[in-house]
């Protein structure tokens, strides 16, 4: 994506959860819910995450109801990019920079839960600085 300083952009994370498995959704207690953290705070200010609708799963063995995600899900998050000066420094002569984060989740089936995992996230962006040159005086309308 080609971006400019101060622009608000939408990031997404798609997760394809295998059949008969689930990930815990926000609001669960006693388990590790899906958590998306952003590491590049100086380059992009993160906003709230738009989670898909979860469903309530009844865990018969322990007589508990928990919110979960199943199947294919997409998490969405707006970020506001830093001022052009900050992005110019980060991008350098390549005009490219990276926004990073992590996704933490715990996958479970009806028989077993795996230890929580944290995976790195990266978005590579192309920086297009705002045109800061002034119009020459002879071309300006009077």
CSV table of N, CA and C in Angstrom, one decimal:
chain,number,residue,atom,x,y,z
A,1,UNK,N,0.8,-1.2,0.0
A,1,UNK,CA,0.0,0.0,0.0
A,1,UNK,C,0.9,1.2,0.0
A,2,UNK,N,0.4,2.3,-0.7
A,2,UNK,CA,1.1,3.6,-0.7
A,2,UNK,C,0.4,4.5,0.3
A,3,UNK,N,1.1,5.0,1.2
A,3,UNK,CA,0.5,5.8,2.3
A,3,UNK,C,1.3,7.2,2.5
A,4,UNK,N,0.6,8.1,3.1
A,4,UNK,CA,1.2,9.4,3.5
A,4,UNK,C,1.1,9.6,5.0
A,5,UNK,N,1.9,10.6,5.4
A,5,UNK,CA,1.9,10.9,6.9
A,5,UNK,C,0.5,11.4,7.3
A,6,UNK,N,0.1,11.0,8.5
A,6,UNK,CA,-1.1,11.4,9.1
A,6,UNK,C,-2.3,10.7,8.6
A,7,UNK,N,-2.2,9.8,7.7
A,7,UNK,CA,-3.3,9.1,7.1
A,7,UNK,C,-3.8,8.0,8.0
A,8,UNK,N,-5.1,7.7,8.0
A,8,UNK,CA,-5.7,6.6,8.8
A,8,UNK,C,-5.9,5.5,7.8
A,9,UNK,N,-5.3,4.3,8.2
A,9,UNK,CA,-5.4,3.1,7.3
A,9,UNK,C,-6.0,2.0,8.1
A,10,UNK,N,-6.5,1.0,7.4
A,10,UNK,CA,-7.1,-0.2,8.0
A,10,UNK,C,-6.2,-1.4,7.8
A,11,UNK,N,-5.9,-2.0,8.9
A,11,UNK,CA,-5.1,-3.3,8.8
A,11,UNK,C,-6.0,-4.4,9.1
A,12,UNK,N,-5.7,-5.6,8.6
A,12,UNK,CA,-6.5,-6.8,8.8
A,12,UNK,C,-5.6,-8.0,9.1
A,13,UNK,N,-6.2,-8.9,9.9
A,13,UNK,CA,-5.6,-10.2,10.1
A,13,UNK,C,-6.6,-11.2,9.9
A,14,UNK,N,-6.3,-12.2,9.0
A,14,UNK,CA,-7.3,-13.3,8.7
A,14,UNK,C,-6.7,-14.5,9.3
A,15,UNK,N,-7.6,-15.3,10.0
A,15,UNK,CA,-7.3,-16.5,10.6
A,15,UNK,C,-8.2,-17.6,10.2
A,16,UNK,N,-7.7,-18.7,9.7
A,16,UNK,CA,-8.5,-19.8,9.3
A,16,UNK,C,-8.3,-20.9,10.3
A,17,UNK,N,-9.3,-21.0,11.2
A,17,UNK,CA,-9.3,-22.0,12.3
A,17,UNK,C,-9.8,-23.3,11.8
A,18,UNK,N,-9.0,-24.4,12.0
A,18,UNK,CA,-9.3,-25.7,11.5
A,18,UNK,C,-10.7,-26.2,12.1
A,19,UNK,N,-11.3,-27.0,11.3
A,19,UNK,CA,-12.6,-27.6,11.7
A,19,UNK,C,-12.4,-28.3,13.1
A,20,UNK,N,-13.4,-28.2,13.9
A,20,UNK,CA,-13.4,-28.8,15.3
A,20,UNK,C,-12.4,-28.1,16.2
A,21,UNK,N,-11.9,-27.0,15.9
A,21,UNK,CA,-11.1,-26.2,16.8
A,21,UNK,C,-11.7,-24.8,17.0
A,22,UNK,N,-11.3,-24.1,18.1
A,22,UNK,CA,-11.8,-22.8,18.3
A,22,UNK,C,-10.7,-22.0,19.0
A,23,UNK,N,-10.8,-20.7,18.9
A,23,UNK,CA,-10.0,-19.7,19.6
A,23,UNK,C,-10.9,-19.0,20.6
A,24,UNK,N,-10.4,-18.6,21.7
A,24,UNK,CA,-11.2,-17.9,22.7
A,24,UNK,C,-11.3,-16.5,22.3
A,25,UNK,N,-12.5,-15.9,22.5
A,25,UNK,CA,-12.8,-14.6,22.1
A,25,UNK,C,-12.7,-13.6,23.3
A,26,UNK,N,-12.5,-12.3,23.1
A,26,UNK,CA,-12.4,-11.4,24.2
A,26,UNK,C,-13.7,-11.5,25.1
A,27,UNK,N,-13.5,-11.4,26.3
A,27,UNK,CA,-14.5,-11.5,27.3
A,27,UNK,C,-14.5,-12.9,28.0
A,28,UNK,N,-13.6,-13.8,27.5
A,28,UNK,CA,-13.5,-15.1,28.2
A,28,UNK,C,-12.7,-14.9,29.5
A,29,UNK,N,-13.0,-15.7,30.5
A,29,UNK,CA,-12.3,-15.7,31.7
A,29,UNK,C,-11.6,-17.0,32.0
A,30,UNK,N,-10.3,-17.0,32.4
A,30,UNK,CA,-9.6,-18.2,32.7
A,30,UNK,C,-8.9,-18.8,31.5
A,31,UNK,N,-9.0,-18.2,30.3
A,31,UNK,CA,-8.4,-18.7,29.1
A,31,UNK,C,-7.7,-17.5,28.5
A,32,UNK,N,-6.9,-17.8,27.4
A,32,UNK,CA,-6.2,-16.7,26.7
A,32,UNK,C,-7.1,-16.3,25.5
A,33,UNK,N,-7.6,-15.2,25.5
A,33,UNK,CA,-8.4,-14.7,24.4
A,33,UNK,C,-7.5,-14.2,23.3
A,34,UNK,N,-8.0,-14.1,22.1
A,34,UNK,CA,-7.2,-13.5,21.0
A,34,UNK,C,-6.9,-12.1,21.3
A,35,UNK,N,-5.6,-11.8,21.2
A,35,UNK,CA,-5.1,-10.5,21.5
A,35,UNK,C,-4.1,-10.0,20.4
A,36,UNK,N,-4.4,-8.8,19.9
A,36,UNK,CA,-3.6,-8.2,18.8
A,36,UNK,C,-2.9,-6.9,19.4
A,37,UNK,N,-1.6,-7.0,19.5
A,37,UNK,CA,-0.8,-5.8,20.0
A,37,UNK,C,0.0,-5.2,18.9
A,38,UNK,N,0.1,-3.9,19.0
A,38,UNK,CA,0.9,-3.2,18.0
A,38,UNK,C,2.3,-2.8,18.6
A,39,UNK,N,3.4,-3.0,17.9
A,39,UNK,CA,4.7,-2.6,18.4
A,39,UNK,C,5.2,-1.3,17.9
A,40,UNK,N,4.7,-0.8,16.8
A,40,UNK,CA,5.2,0.4,16.1
A,40,UNK,C,4.5,1.6,16.5
A,41,UNK,N,4.4,1.9,17.8
A,41,UNK,CA,3.7,3.1,18.3
A,41,UNK,C,4.2,4.4,17.7
A,42,UNK,N,5.5,4.5,17.5
A,42,UNK,CA,6.0,5.8,17.0
A,42,UNK,C,5.7,6.0,15.5
A,43,UNK,N,5.3,4.9,14.8
A,43,UNK,CA,5.0,5.0,13.4
A,43,UNK,C,3.5,5.0,13.2
A,44,UNK,N,2.7,4.4,14.1
A,44,UNK,CA,1.3,4.3,13.8
A,44,UNK,C,0.6,4.2,15.2
A,45,UNK,N,-0.4,5.0,15.4
A,45,UNK,CA,-1.2,5.0,16.6
A,45,UNK,C,-2.4,4.0,16.4
A,46,UNK,N,-2.4,2.9,17.1
A,46,UNK,CA,-3.5,1.9,16.9
A,46,UNK,C,-4.8,2.4,17.6
A,47,UNK,N,-5.9,2.0,16.9
A,47,UNK,CA,-7.2,2.2,17.4
A,47,UNK,C,-7.8,0.9,17.8
A,48,UNK,N,-9.0,0.9,18.3
A,48,UNK,CA,-9.7,-0.3,18.8
A,48,UNK,C,-9.8,-1.4,17.7
A,49,UNK,N,-9.8,-2.6,18.1
A,49,UNK,CA,-9.9,-3.8,17.2
A,49,UNK,C,-11.4,-4.0,16.9
A,50,UNK,N,-11.7,-4.3,15.7
A,50,UNK,CA,-13.1,-4.7,15.3
A,50,UNK,C,-13.1,-6.2,15.2
A,51,UNK,N,-13.6,-6.9,16.3
A,51,UNK,CA,-13.6,-8.4,16.3
A,51,UNK,C,-14.9,-8.8,15.6
A,52,UNK,N,-14.9,-10.0,15.0
A,52,UNK,CA,-16.1,-10.6,14.4
A,52,UNK,C,-17.0,-11.0,15.6
A,53,UNK,N,-18.2,-11.3,15.3
A,53,UNK,CA,-19.1,-11.8,16.3
A,53,UNK,C,-18.7,-13.2,16.8
A,54,UNK,N,-18.6,-13.4,18.1
A,54,UNK,CA,-18.2,-14.7,18.6
A,54,UNK,C,-19.5,-15.5,18.9
A,55,UNK,N,-19.3,-16.8,19.2
A,55,UNK,CA,-20.5,-17.6,19.6
A,55,UNK,C,-20.1,-18.2,20.9
A,56,UNK,N,-21.2,-18.5,21.7
A,56,UNK,CA,-21.0,-19.1,23.0
A,56,UNK,C,-20.9,-20.7,22.8
A,57,UNK,N,-19.8,-21.2,23.4
A,57,UNK,CA,-19.6,-22.6,23.3
A,57,UNK,C,-19.8,-23.2,24.7
A,58,UNK,N,-20.6,-24.3,24.8
A,58,UNK,CA,-20.8,-25.0,26.1
A,58,UNK,C,-19.8,-26.1,26.2
A,59,UNK,N,-18.9,-26.0,27.2
A,59,UNK,CA,-17.9,-27.0,27.5
A,59,UNK,C,-18.5,-27.9,28.6
A,60,UNK,N,-19.1,-29.0,28.1
A,60,UNK,CA,-19.8,-30.0,28.9
A,60,UNK,C,-19.0,-30.6,30.0
A,61,UNK,N,-17.7,-30.9,29.7
A,61,UNK,CA,-16.9,-31.6,30.7
A,61,UNK,C,-16.7,-30.8,32.0
A,62,UNK,N,-16.7,-29.4,31.8
A,62,UNK,CA,-16.5,-28.6,33.0
A,62,UNK,C,-17.7,-27.7,33.2
A,63,UNK,N,-18.7,-27.9,32.5
A,63,UNK,CA,-20.0,-27.2,32.7
A,63,UNK,C,-19.8,-25.6,32.7
A,64,UNK,N,-19.1,-25.2,31.5
A,64,UNK,CA,-18.8,-23.8,31.4
A,64,UNK,C,-19.3,-23.3,30.0
A,65,UNK,N,-19.7,-22.0,29.9
A,65,UNK,CA,-20.0,-21.4,28.6
A,65,UNK,C,-18.9,-20.3,28.4
A,66,UNK,N,-18.4,-20.4,27.2
A,66,UNK,CA,-17.3,-19.4,26.8
A,66,UNK,C,-17.5,-18.9,25.4
A,67,UNK,N,-17.1,-17.6,25.2
A,67,UNK,CA,-17.1,-17.0,23.9
A,67,UNK,C,-15.9,-17.5,23.0
A,68,UNK,N,-16.2,-17.9,21.8
A,68,UNK,CA,-15.2,-18.5,20.9
A,68,UNK,C,-15.4,-18.0,19.5
A,69,UNK,N,-14.3,-18.1,18.8
A,69,UNK,CA,-14.3,-17.9,17.3
A,69,UNK,C,-14.1,-19.3,16.7
A,70,UNK,N,-14.7,-19.5,15.5
A,70,UNK,CA,-14.6,-20.7,14.8
A,70,UNK,C,-14.6,-20.4,13.3
A,71,UNK,N,-14.0,-21.3,12.5
A,71,UNK,CA,-14.0,-21.1,11.0
A,71,UNK,C,-13.0,-20.1,10.6
A,72,UNK,N,-13.3,-19.3,9.6
A,72,UNK,CA,-12.5,-18.3,9.1
A,72,UNK,C,-12.9,-16.9,9.7
A,73,UNK,N,-12.0,-16.2,10.3
A,73,UNK,CA,-12.4,-14.9,10.9
A,73,UNK,C,-11.4,-13.8,10.4
A,74,UNK,N,-11.9,-12.6,10.5
A,74,UNK,CA,-11.0,-11.5,10.1
A,74,UNK,C,-11.1,-10.4,11.2
A,75,UNK,N,-10.0,-10.0,11.7
A,75,UNK,CA,-9.9,-8.9,12.7
A,75,UNK,C,-9.5,-7.7,11.9
A,76,UNK,N,-10.1,-6.5,12.2
A,76,UNK,CA,-9.8,-5.3,11.6
A,76,UNK,C,-9.4,-4.2,12.6
A,77,UNK,N,-8.4,-3.4,12.2
A,77,UNK,CA,-8.0,-2.4,13.1
A,77,UNK,C,-7.5,-1.2,12.3
A,78,UNK,N,-8.0,0.0,12.6
A,78,UNK,CA,-7.5,1.3,12.1
A,78,UNK,C,-6.2,1.7,12.8
A,79,UNK,N,-5.3,2.3,12.1
A,79,UNK,CA,-4.2,2.9,12.7
A,79,UNK,C,-4.0,4.3,12.0
A,80,UNK,N,-3.6,5.3,12.8
A,80,UNK,CA,-3.3,6.6,12.3
A,80,UNK,C,-1.8,6.7,12.2
A,81,UNK,N,-1.3,6.9,10.9
A,81,UNK,CA,0.2,7.0,10.7
A,81,UNK,C,0.7,8.3,11.3
A,82,UNK,N,2.0,8.2,11.6
A,82,UNK,CA,2.7,9.4,12.2
A,82,UNK,C,2.8,10.5,11.1
A,83,UNK,N,3.3,11.6,11.6
A,83,UNK,CA,3.5,12.8,10.7
A,83,UNK,C,4.6,12.4,9.7
A,84,UNK,N,4.5,13.1,8.6
A,84,UNK,CA,5.4,12.8,7.4
A,84,UNK,C,6.9,12.9,7.8
A,85,UNK,N,7.3,13.8,8.7
A,85,UNK,CA,8.7,13.8,9.1
A,85,UNK,C,9.2,12.5,9.7
A,86,UNK,N,8.3,12.0,10.6
A,86,UNK,CA,8.7,10.7,11.3
A,86,UNK,C,8.7,9.6,10.2
A,87,UNK,N,7.8,9.5,9.3
A,87,UNK,CA,7.8,8.5,8.3
A,87,UNK,C,8.9,8.6,7.3
A,88,UNK,N,9.3,9.9,7.0
A,88,UNK,CA,10.4,10.1,6.1
A,88,UNK,C,11.7,9.5,6.7
A,89,UNK,N,11.9,9.7,8.0
A,89,UNK,CA,13.1,9.2,8.7
A,89,UNK,C,13.0,7.7,8.7
A,90,UNK,N,11.9,7.1,9.0
A,90,UNK,CA,11.7,5.6,9.1
A,90,UNK,C,11.9,5.0,7.8
A,91,UNK,N,11.4,5.6,6.7
A,91,UNK,CA,11.4,5.0,5.4
A,91,UNK,C,12.8,5.2,4.7
A,92,UNK,N,13.5,6.2,5.0
A,92,UNK,CA,14.8,6.5,4.4
A,92,UNK,C,14.7,6.6,2.9
A,93,UNK,N,15.8,6.3,2.2
A,93,UNK,CA,15.8,6.5,0.7
A,93,UNK,C,14.9,5.4,0.0
A,94,UNK,N,14.6,4.3,0.6
A,94,UNK,CA,13.8,3.3,0.0
A,94,UNK,C,12.4,3.7,-0.1
A,95,UNK,N,12.0,4.6,0.8
A,95,UNK,CA,10.6,5.1,0.9
A,95,UNK,C,9.6,3.9,1.4
A,96,UNK,N,10.2,3.0,2.1
A,96,UNK,CA,9.4,1.9,2.6
A,96,UNK,C,9.6,1.8,4.1
A,97,UNK,N,8.6,1.4,4.8
A,97,UNK,CA,8.7,1.1,6.2
A,97,UNK,C,7.8,0.0,6.6
A,98,UNK,N,7.9,-0.5,7.8
A,98,UNK,CA,7.2,-1.6,8.3
A,98,UNK,C,6.5,-1.3,9.6
A,99,UNK,N,5.2,-1.7,9.7
A,99,UNK,CA,4.5,-1.6,10.9
A,99,UNK,C,4.4,-3.1,11.5
A,100,UNK,N,4.7,-3.2,12.8
A,100,UNK,CA,4.8,-4.6,13.3
A,100,UNK,C,3.8,-4.7,14.5
A,101,UNK,N,3.5,-5.9,14.8
A,101,UNK,CA,2.7,-6.3,16.0
A,101,UNK,C,2.8,-7.7,16.3
A,102,UNK,N,1.9,-8.2,17.2
A,102,UNK,CA,1.9,-9.6,17.5
A,102,UNK,C,0.4,-10.0,17.7
A,103,UNK,N,0.2,-11.3,17.4
A,103,UNK,CA,-1.2,-11.9,17.6
A,103,UNK,C,-1.0,-13.0,18.6
A,104,UNK,N,-1.7,-13.0,19.7
A,104,UNK,CA,-1.6,-14.1,20.7
A,104,UNK,C,-3.0,-14.8,20.7
A,105,UNK,N,-2.9,-16.1,20.8
A,105,UNK,CA,-4.2,-16.8,20.8
A,105,UNK,C,-3.9,-18.2,21.5
A,106,UNK,N,-5.0,-18.8,21.9
A,106,UNK,CA,-4.9,-20.2,22.4
A,106,UNK,C,-5.9,-21.0,21.6
A,107,UNK,N,-5.5,-22.1,20.9
A,107,UNK,CA,-6.3,-22.9,20.1
A,107,UNK,C,-6.7,-24.2,20.9
A,108,UNK,N,-8.0,-24.5,20.8
A,108,UNK,CA,-8.4,-25.7,21.5
A,108,UNK,C,-9.4,-26.5,20.7
A,109,UNK,N,-9.5,-27.8,20.9
A,109,UNK,CA,-10.5,-28.7,20.3
A,109,UNK,C,-11.4,-29.1,21.5
A,110,UNK,N,-12.3,-30.0,21.2
A,110,UNK,CA,-13.2,-30.4,22.3
A,110,UNK,C,-12.5,-31.4,23.3
A,111,UNK,N,-11.3,-31.8,22.9
A,111,UNK,CA,-10.5,-32.7,23.8
A,111,UNK,C,-9.3,-32.1,24.4
A,112,UNK,N,-8.6,-31.1,23.8
A,112,UNK,CA,-7.4,-30.6,24.3
A,112,UNK,C,-7.2,-29.1,23.9
A,113,UNK,N,-6.4,-28.4,24.8
A,113,UNK,CA,-6.0,-27.1,24.6
A,113,UNK,C,-4.5,-27.0,24.4
A,114,UNK,N,-4.1,-26.3,23.4
A,114,UNK,CA,-2.7,-26.1,23.2
A,114,UNK,C,-2.2,-24.9,24.0
A,115,UNK,N,-0.9,-24.9,24.3
A,115,UNK,CA,-0.4,-23.7,25.0
A,115,UNK,C,-0.6,-22.4,24.1
A,116,UNK,N,-0.7,-21.3,24.8
A,116,UNK,CA,-0.9,-20.0,24.0
A,116,UNK,C,0.3,-19.8,23.1
A,117,UNK,N,0.0,-19.3,21.9
A,117,UNK,CA,1.0,-18.9,20.9
A,117,UNK,C,1.0,-17.4,20.6
A,118,UNK,N,2.2,-16.9,20.3
A,118,UNK,CA,2.3,-15.5,19.9
A,118,UNK,C,3.0,-15.5,18.6
A,119,UNK,N,2.4,-14.9,17.5
A,119,UNK,CA,3.0,-14.9,16.2
A,119,UNK,C,3.2,-13.4,15.8
A,120,UNK,N,4.3,-13.2,15.1
A,120,UNK,CA,4.6,-11.8,14.7
A,120,UNK,C,3.7,-11.4,13.5
A,121,UNK,N,3.4,-10.1,13.4
A,121,UNK,CA,2.7,-9.6,12.3
A,121,UNK,C,3.5,-8.4,11.7
A,122,UNK,N,3.4,-8.3,10.4
A,122,UNK,CA,4.2,-7.3,9.7
A,122,UNK,C,3.4,-6.8,8.5
A,123,UNK,N,3.3,-5.4,8.3
A,123,UNK,CA,2.8,-4.8,7.2
A,123,UNK,C,3.8,-3.9,6.6
A,124,UNK,N,4.2,-4.2,5.3
A,124,UNK,CA,5.2,-3.4,4.6
A,124,UNK,C,4.5,-2.3,3.8
A,125,UNK,N,4.8,-1.1,4.0
A,125,UNK,CA,4.2,0.0,3.3
A,125,UNK,C,5.1,0.9,2.6
A,126,UNK,N,4.6,1.5,1.5
A,126,UNK,CA,5.4,2.4,0.7
A,126,UNK,C,5.0,3.8,1.0
A,127,UNK,N,5.9,4.7,1.4
A,127,UNK,CA,5.7,6.0,1.8
A,127,UNK,C,5.7,7.0,0.6
A,128,UNK,N,4.7,7.8,0.5
A,128,UNK,CA,4.6,8.9,-0.5
A,128,UNK,C,4.5,10.2,0.2
A,129,UNK,N,5.6,10.9,0.4
A,129,UNK,CA,5.5,12.1,1.2
A,129,UNK,C,4.7,13.2,0.5
A,130,UNK,N,4.1,14.0,1.4
A,130,UNK,CA,3.3,15.1,0.8
A,130,UNK,C,4.2,16.1,0.0
A,131,UNK,N,3.7,16.7,-1.0
A,131,UNK,CA,4.4,17.6,-1.8
A,131,UNK,C,4.6,18.9,-1.0
A,132,UNK,N,5.8,19.2,-0.5
A,132,UNK,CA,6.0,20.4,0.3
A,132,UNK,C,6.6,21.6,-0.4
A,133,UNK,N,6.8,21.5,-1.7
A,133,UNK,CA,7.4,22.6,-2.5
A,133,UNK,C,6.3,23.6,-2.7
A,134,UNK,N,6.7,24.9,-2.6
A,134,UNK,CA,5.8,26.0,-2.8
A,134,UNK,C,5.8,26.3,-4.3
A,135,UNK,N,4.7,26.8,-4.7
A,135,UNK,CA,4.5,27.2,-6.1
A,135,UNK,C,5.4,28.5,-6.3
A,136,UNK,N,6.2,28.5,-7.4
A,136,UNK,CA,7.0,29.7,-7.6
A,136,UNK,C,6.2,31.0,-7.7
A,137,UNK,N,6.7,32.1,-7.2
A,137,UNK,CA,6.0,33.3,-7.1
A,137,UNK,C,5.4,33.7,-8.5
A,138,UNK,N,6.2,33.5,-9.5
A,138,UNK,CA,5.7,33.9,-10.9
A,138,UNK,C,4.5,33.1,-11.4
A,139,UNK,N,4.2,32.0,-10.7
A,139,UNK,CA,3.1,31.2,-11.1
A,139,UNK,C,1.9,31.4,-10.2
A,140,UNK,N,2.0,32.1,-9.1
A,140,UNK,CA,0.9,32.3,-8.2
A,140,UNK,C,0.0,33.3,-8.8
A,141,UNK,N,-1.3,33.1,-8.5
A,141,UNK,CA,-2.3,34.2,-8.9
A,141,UNK,C,-2.2,35.4,-8.0
A,142,UNK,N,-2.4,36.5,-8.6
A,142,UNK,CA,-2.3,37.7,-7.8
A,142,UNK,C,-3.7,38.3,-7.5
